[in-house]
CSV table of C-alpha atoms in Angstrom, one decimal:
chain,number,residue,atom,x,y,z
A,40,LEU,CA,223.2,213.0,-19.1
A,41,ARG,CA,226.2,211.7,-17.4
A,42,PRO,CA,227.3,208.3,-18.7
A,43,ARG,CA,226.2,205.8,-16.6
A,44,SER,CA,229.2,204.1,-14.3
A,45,ALA,CA,230.2,200.7,-14.7
A,46,PRO,CA,228.9,198.4,-12.0
A,47,ALA,CA,231.1,197.0,-9.3
A,48,ALA,CA,232.0,193.4,-10.8
A,49,ALA,CA,230.5,191.1,-8.0
A,50,ALA,CA,232.1,189.2,-5.5
A,51,PRO,CA,232.4,185.5,-6.6
A,52,ALA,CA,230.2,183.4,-4.5
A,53,SER,CA,231.8,181.0,-2.0
A,54,GLY,CA,230.9,177.9,-3.9
A,55,SER,CA,232.1,179.3,-7.2
A,56,PRO,CA,235.6,178.1,-9.0
A,57,ALA,CA,237.1,181.3,-8.4
A,58,ALA,CA,236.5,181.5,-4.6
A,59,ARG,CA,237.6,177.9,-4.4
A,60,ARG,CA,241.1,177.2,-3.5
A,61,ALA,CA,243.2,175.5,-6.0
A,62,PRO,CA,243.4,171.7,-6.2
A,63,LEU,CA,246.2,169.8,-4.2
A,64,PRO,CA,248.4,167.5,-6.2
A,65,ARG,CA,246.5,164.2,-6.5
A,66,PRO,CA,248.5,160.9,-4.8
A,67,THR,CA,250.4,158.9,-6.9
A,68,GLY,CA,250.4,155.8,-4.3
A,69,ARG,CA,248.2,153.7,-2.1
A,70,LEU,CA,245.8,155.4,0.1
A,71,LEU,CA,244.3,153.8,3.3
A,72,ILE,CA,241.0,154.9,5.1
A,73,VAL,CA,241.0,153.5,8.4
A,74,HIS,CA,237.4,153.2,10.2
A,75,ALA,CA,235.8,152.0,12.9
A,76,ASN,CA,232.3,151.5,11.4
A,77,GLY,CA,231.4,148.2,13.8
A,78,LYS,CA,228.0,147.6,11.8
A,79,GLU,CA,227.0,144.5,9.6
A,80,TYR,CA,226.1,144.8,6.1
A,81,GLY,CA,225.1,141.6,3.6
A,82,ARG,CA,222.1,139.1,4.3
A,83,GLY,CA,221.4,138.0,7.9
A,84,ALA,CA,223.1,141.1,9.4
A,85,GLY,CA,222.5,141.8,12.7
A,86,GLY,CA,221.0,145.2,14.2
A,87,SER,CA,217.4,146.6,13.4
A,88,LYS,CA,218.1,148.4,10.1
A,89,ALA,CA,216.7,146.8,7.6
A,90,SER,CA,218.0,148.0,4.7
A,91,ASN,CA,221.8,146.8,6.0
A,92,ARG,CA,220.5,143.7,5.0
A,93,GLU,CA,219.8,144.2,1.3
A,94,PHE,CA,222.9,143.4,-0.4
A,95,PRO,CA,223.9,140.4,-2.2
A,96,PHE,CA,226.4,139.1,-0.2
A,97,ALA,CA,226.4,137.1,3.1
A,98,ALA,CA,226.9,139.7,6.2
A,99,ALA,CA,229.5,136.6,7.4
A,100,ASP,CA,231.6,137.4,4.5
A,101,TYR,CA,231.2,140.8,5.2
A,102,VAL,CA,232.3,140.7,9.0
A,103,ALA,CA,235.0,138.0,7.9
A,104,MET,CA,236.8,140.5,5.4
A,105,ARG,CA,236.3,143.5,7.6
A,106,ASP,CA,237.5,141.9,10.9
A,107,SER,CA,240.5,140.2,9.4
A,108,GLY,CA,242.7,143.0,10.4
A,109,VAL,CA,244.2,143.5,6.9
A,110,PRO,CA,243.5,146.1,4.5
A,111,TYR,CA,240.8,145.2,1.6
A,112,SER,CA,239.9,147.0,-1.7
A,113,GLY,CA,237.9,149.9,-2.1
A,114,ASP,CA,237.5,149.1,-5.8
A,115,PRO,CA,233.9,148.2,-6.4
A,116,ARG,CA,234.9,146.7,-9.2
A,117,LYS,CA,236.9,144.2,-7.9
A,118,ASN,CA,235.4,143.7,-3.9
A,119,LYS,CA,231.9,143.0,-4.5
A,120,LEU,CA,231.6,143.0,-0.5
A,121,ILE,CA,231.9,146.4,-0.3
A,122,PRO,CA,228.2,147.8,0.9
A,123,LEU,CA,227.0,150.6,-1.3
A,124,PRO,CA,225.7,153.6,-0.5
A,125,ARG,CA,226.7,153.5,3.0
A,126,PRO,CA,229.1,157.1,4.0
A,127,THR,CA,232.2,155.0,5.4
A,128,TYR,CA,232.8,154.2,2.0
A,129,THR,CA,230.6,156.4,-0.8
A,130,GLU,CA,232.5,159.3,0.3
A,131,PHE,CA,235.8,158.0,-0.5
A,132,ILE,CA,235.2,155.9,-3.3
A,133,ASN,CA,233.4,158.3,-5.6
A,134,ARG,CA,236.2,160.6,-4.8
A,135,ALA,CA,238.8,157.8,-5.9
A,136,ARG,CA,236.7,157.3,-8.7
A,137,ALA,CA,236.6,161.2,-9.6
A,138,ALA,CA,240.8,161.2,-9.3
A,139,ARG,CA,241.1,157.9,-11.2
A,140,MET,CA,242.3,155.9,-8.4
A,141,LEU,CA,239.9,153.4,-7.5
A,142,ASP,CA,242.7,150.5,-7.9
A,143,ARG,CA,244.6,152.5,-5.2
A,144,LEU,CA,242.0,152.6,-2.5
A,145,ASP,CA,241.8,150.3,0.6
A,146,PHE,CA,240.2,150.2,3.7
A,147,LEU,CA,241.2,148.8,7.2
A,148,TYR,CA,238.7,148.3,10.1
A,149,VAL,CA,240.1,149.3,13.5
A,150,PRO,CA,237.9,149.0,16.4
A,151,ALA,CA,237.3,152.2,18.5
A,152,GLU,CA,238.0,150.9,21.5
A,153,ALA,CA,241.1,149.3,20.1
A,154,PRO,CA,243.7,150.5,22.6
A,155,GLN,CA,246.8,151.4,20.0
A,156,PRO,CA,247.0,151.8,16.7
A,157,PRO,CA,248.5,148.9,14.2
A,158,PRO,CA,252.2,148.7,14.1
A,159,TRP,CA,253.2,151.8,11.8
A,160,ARG,CA,255.4,149.8,10.0
A,161,SER,CA,252.3,147.9,8.4
A,162,PHE,CA,251.5,151.4,6.8
A,163,GLU,CA,254.6,151.8,4.4
A,164,PRO,CA,252.9,151.1,1.5
A,165,TYR,CA,250.5,153.6,1.5
A,166,GLU,CA,251.4,157.5,0.7
A,167,ARG,CA,248.3,158.4,3.0
A,168,VAL,CA,246.3,156.9,5.6
A,169,VAL,CA,243.4,158.8,6.5
A,170,TRP,CA,242.1,157.8,10.2
A,171,CYS,CA,238.3,158.5,10.4
A,172,GLY,CA,236.3,159.3,13.2
A,173,VAL,CA,236.6,160.6,16.9
A,174,SER,CA,237.6,157.2,18.2
A,175,PHE,CA,240.9,157.9,16.5
A,176,ARG,CA,241.8,161.3,18.0
A,177,ARG,CA,243.7,159.8,20.8
A,178,PHE,CA,246.2,158.4,18.1
A,179,ALA,CA,246.9,162.1,16.9
A,180,ARG,CA,248.7,162.5,19.7
A,181,LEU,CA,251.2,159.5,19.3
A,182,TRP,CA,254.8,160.6,18.4
A,183,THR,CA,256.2,159.5,14.8
A,184,PRO,CA,259.0,161.2,13.0
A,185,GLU,CA,256.8,162.4,10.6
A,186,ARG,CA,254.1,164.1,13.0
A,187,HIS,CA,257.5,165.4,15.5
A,188,HIS,CA,256.4,169.2,14.6
A,189,PHE,CA,253.0,168.0,16.5
A,190,PHE,CA,254.9,168.4,19.9
A,191,GLN,CA,256.1,170.6,21.9
A,192,PRO,CA,259.7,172.0,21.5
A,193,SER,CA,261.0,170.5,24.7
A,194,PHE,CA,259.8,167.0,23.5
A,195,GLN,CA,260.9,167.9,20.0
A,196,ALA,CA,264.5,168.6,21.8
A,197,ARG,CA,264.6,165.2,23.8
A,198,VAL,CA,263.8,163.4,21.0
A,199,PHE,CA,266.7,165.1,18.9
A,200,ALA,CA,269.0,164.6,21.7
A,201,VAL,CA,268.2,160.7,21.7
A,202,LEU,CA,268.3,160.3,18.2
A,203,CYS,CA,271.5,161.8,17.7
A,204,CYS,CA,273.2,160.2,20.5
A,205,ALA,CA,272.1,157.0,18.8
A,206,LEU,CA,273.6,157.9,15.8
A,207,ARG,CA,276.7,158.7,17.4
A,208,GLN,CA,277.1,155.4,19.0
A,209,ARG,CA,276.6,153.4,15.6
A,210,THR,CA,279.4,155.5,14.1
A,211,THR,CA,281.9,155.4,16.9
A,212,LEU,CA,281.4,152.8,19.5
A,213,PRO,CA,281.3,149.1,18.9
A,214,SER,CA,278.0,147.8,18.7
A,215,SER,CA,278.6,145.3,22.1
A,216,THR,CA,279.1,148.3,24.5
A,217,ALA,CA,276.4,151.0,22.5
A,218,ALA,CA,273.0,150.5,24.1
A,219,LEU,CA,271.1,152.8,21.9
A,220,ALA,CA,272.8,151.8,18.5
A,221,SER,CA,271.9,148.1,19.0
A,222,LEU,CA,267.9,149.1,18.9
A,223,PRO,CA,266.1,148.6,15.7
A,224,THR,CA,265.2,152.1,14.7
A,225,ASP,CA,261.7,151.0,14.6
A,226,LEU,CA,262.0,149.8,18.1
A,227,LEU,CA,263.9,153.2,19.3
A,228,HIS,CA,260.8,155.1,18.0
A,229,VAL,CA,258.0,153.1,19.9
A,230,ILE,CA,260.2,153.7,22.8
A,231,LEU,CA,260.3,157.4,22.2
A,232,ALA,CA,256.5,157.6,21.3
A,233,ALA,CA,256.0,155.9,24.5
A,234,SER,CA,258.1,158.7,26.6
A,235,ALA,CA,255.6,161.4,25.3
A,236,GLY,CA,253.1,162.5,28.1
A,237,GLU,CA,249.7,164.1,27.9
A,238,GLY,CA,251.4,167.6,27.9
A,239,ASP,CA,254.2,167.1,25.5
A,240,SER,CA,251.6,167.0,22.3
A,241,ARG,CA,250.2,170.2,20.8
A,242,ARG,CA,247.3,168.3,18.9
A,243,ASP,CA,244.0,167.5,20.5
A,244,GLY,CA,241.6,167.5,17.9
A,245,TYR,CA,241.3,166.9,13.5
A,246,ASP,CA,243.8,167.7,11.5
A,247,ASP,CA,243.5,170.6,9.4
A,248,MET,CA,243.9,171.7,5.7
A,249,ALA,CA,247.2,173.0,6.5
A,250,ALA,CA,248.3,169.2,7.6
A,251,VAL,CA,246.7,168.0,4.3
A,252,GLU,CA,248.4,170.0,2.4
A,253,SER,CA,251.9,169.7,4.0
A,254,GLY,CA,251.9,166.0,2.3
A,255,CYS,CA,252.5,164.2,5.8
A,256,GLN,CA,251.3,160.6,5.9
A,257,HIS,CA,248.6,159.9,8.5
A,258,LEU,CA,245.6,161.9,8.8
A,259,PHE,CA,243.2,162.3,11.2
A,260,LEU,CA,240.0,163.5,10.0
A,261,PRO,CA,236.5,163.3,10.8
A,262,ALA,CA,234.3,160.6,10.0
A,263,PRO,CA,231.9,160.4,6.5
A,264,GLY,CA,228.7,162.3,7.6
A,265,SER,CA,229.8,164.5,10.4
A,266,ALA,CA,231.3,167.4,10.2
A,267,GLY,CA,231.1,169.9,7.6
A,268,VAL,CA,234.4,170.9,6.8
A,269,ARG,CA,235.0,167.0,6.2
A,270,GLU,CA,234.3,167.7,2.8
A,271,ALA,CA,236.9,170.1,1.8
A,272,LEU,CA,239.8,168.1,3.7
A,273,PHE,CA,238.7,164.9,1.7
A,274,ASP,CA,238.8,166.9,-1.2
A,275,GLY,CA,242.3,168.0,-0.2
A,276,VAL,CA,243.5,164.1,0.3
A,277,PHE,CA,242.2,162.8,-3.1
A,278,GLY,CA,243.4,166.2,-4.9
A,279,LEU,CA,240.4,167.2,-6.3
């Protein structure tokens, strides 16, 4: 009798550890989640959903925190106004807990109809800023130095020329005669961003895993509870 050939090794299932990607490096700085969830939570909350009122805190306190225009802690051990479980918060708090960075997680509410994002300078304390939901996709087309590569080569060349001119003026001309050199860098960036037209950006959707892996500060991702691909993207942000 012929010896039986060894069975072929089965391909790893798509969800098995062997088939999963290697985890990305975990953030070492603070992480900010920007959301547009305008629902009220807590005692006295408006809306028809009774469960949104079943929290130990008052809705007025939650709304005051959310609408303050400043980031608030995502650590439920410290912030007792976090409505758990709600996807806006739970998906990120669970991942932050797994990554042991609950004390470095913050949330910020920006209304869906906001005409523009908060000043980019206000995000300096954060290693990563995750914009969640379709209402923020329009902000993905706004130029910033770190998202320069998402724009058309022609626009990149214009930006490069302006920045080079500003640098040359700062080093060779008196500040009183150098128009570009007299502008603060932040203001110059705002002007460059405002000069971008609809056709100048190559980005017209959510960021992908390549953007997550790039380490760029601002990411535009689906909202919790929406696209199935969000799971891997969120895991990547937290290095899980």
